[in-house]
DNA sequence: TCAGAATGATTTTTT
DNA sequence: ATCATTCTGA
């Protein structure tokens, strides 16, 4: 059953054959519980080490090796363990060589972790697993092998979003279009969306094509793809699309891979987008007998699908059984992470979603002392941060580690408040998922120098740094070089070299260009002879780039220099500069210092897959969570995804979970009153406790979390703002001709929570707002800031000089005449 | 060509 | 409020 080297002549990375390990005993039919586990152990005494300690479902998932298998792995049910053990099992039982297993993950982190854990299981004997990686890195590997078949050279560059946007902008301008009206950023994300759906320019829907650039969307997309080919470059989407095209157009090559990949494993299947799905289908389809059986195992959790907004299709996982005939489904519902209260709360919440495959997590843990999920209220976000800070300090005093605590927010702007507070308190914190190391300006600049040295055809790199540091080669000069290069169909660096001998440029830029071209020529020569770290230093030094930052007096400059040093240090581990560049384009990871004991602050999205003993979930308010924009843009589906996000948040907690909501939040500089999240009402009472709060402001209303809100609620959405602005514009003619935005809203009706709508249904909200009741100079009272005088009015926004708090801008709904 | 001023957009994030 | 990008005038 194992193909030897001869079968697959064009692969050069086959591992040496391994001695097949004895096959494990068969297990079947356990009915759960410890007894079953014990029975299983007794029945198969010869079971290899790695299988012991798995529960019956896990073991089923590991040992169901043949045929399609979907593992529905709830949060904290040992998903990674199953995946890695399964691979170990395939290897140890001699069913395949490491190189015959295709294992795909979404992030580099997950891939790394999996490699590590397989290493531990199999005793480190397995070198590599050459086909374990992200969809993208495997895509690159395929493309480098077969580049010429899709019109690239195998040393193609991978562009990052920055490059892509600059490139698109050029194309938009080249089309003679207004790049204001048609932002490159927007088009770039459209292309991204298409590529996520597996759509090449010919395939995009007519409507999409018309929606951009005066109907030139399709042409523009095509032009973009052409330009990439010319540049010998790929964007991230291409790393998925090109392999699909490759396989479709070259059945023989596809067949080779069919033979090669005996086993396919996919992690986080609920996050696959259409292109990834197509990619997988191509590899998993086995039309011929000699292609071998279809051994695909997808692991995922439909309840944790939170990336719909970037193209993930939950439907892929929901459809699995239909897609793969005879598929077996194993549910992992036994949770090893959280208390029964946390699971109870999370489970009840997620039940409000439709279209689930249906799982109910349970635990065998029975600790009567476990705390319920706590819900707390605060007046505003400042107080929320203060209270959470206090709670954290208290836990710390009790000897808890900060490393065991996390604050999970919906949107990153919420982090600021916590950071500020923790700085004041002197509390260590760590922000996870901020701007990545390789995305920083100075790193990108440095990389552009390196790229252009290694790849003289990398025009985008050239454009980035040709005038950095300032050399007097501004837009005009760059444009000339660009046009010259385009006209002759040569790379810009080559064009620049030629232009030194012409009088296209004025003497000053010409001299500058001569200098910089000469430098690159020199560095290219050094590439062969000088160690790459040394060369990197030389480049940064000679280009004047280091000097530029040394002369920079701004606060960030020293940090940037430090980052540059760090960049060079990190090159050490690579063979060559080229190897380093490849790594960077795909593995954009920054390292966090793990040693420090610190509270983690991150978004709910980046918390997926992590766990903490104590979790704080601030900001459970309508509009923020669920996020208004998710509701506006995706309606019910958006709401359900938000709910899954809440589910992810809750299930990160092992022991304690504290949810917070506030009644006033400042968004974009304006104070807004907020309503408690509908998700709070969806939590079951028996697992939730409403925490006592120092600052109470009236009792709870109909909803347990509802205070008697003295203010009309306001919304922060662009649409709502616009409506309000229109309103003020139209006050003169008394609403009559308000040029109409129909304000549609999900959730509460005009009478507040009492008039709650059916979830997710779009409902027109009647707008009964009156014109501002105030005029400049009025004396008013604000609950947070106290008394003050109105200094200015713009629409419904009041600028008020408060007696104590100074000048603030607030919405008029917040103040009452004093 | 560059610096300061206006403009605008601010969910979530990977690769 | 805040940040990034783009525009305008020197």
Tab-separated table of C-alpha atoms in Angstrom, chain A residues 171 277 337 409 498 564 652 654 808:
chain	number	residue	atom	x	y	z
A	171	UNK	CA	-3.177	50.589	-12.955
A	277	UNK	CA	-12.221	24.106	-0.989
A	337	UNK	CA	-11.146	22.918	29.482
A	409	UNK	CA	-12.300	42.569	23.126
A	498	UNK	CA	19.947	52.898	-19.375
A	564	UNK	CA	16.453	46.924	11.917
A	652	UNK	CA	-11.664	30.399	26.102
A	654	UNK	CA	-11.154	27.497	31.971
A	808	UNK	CA	-16.045	68.132	25.797
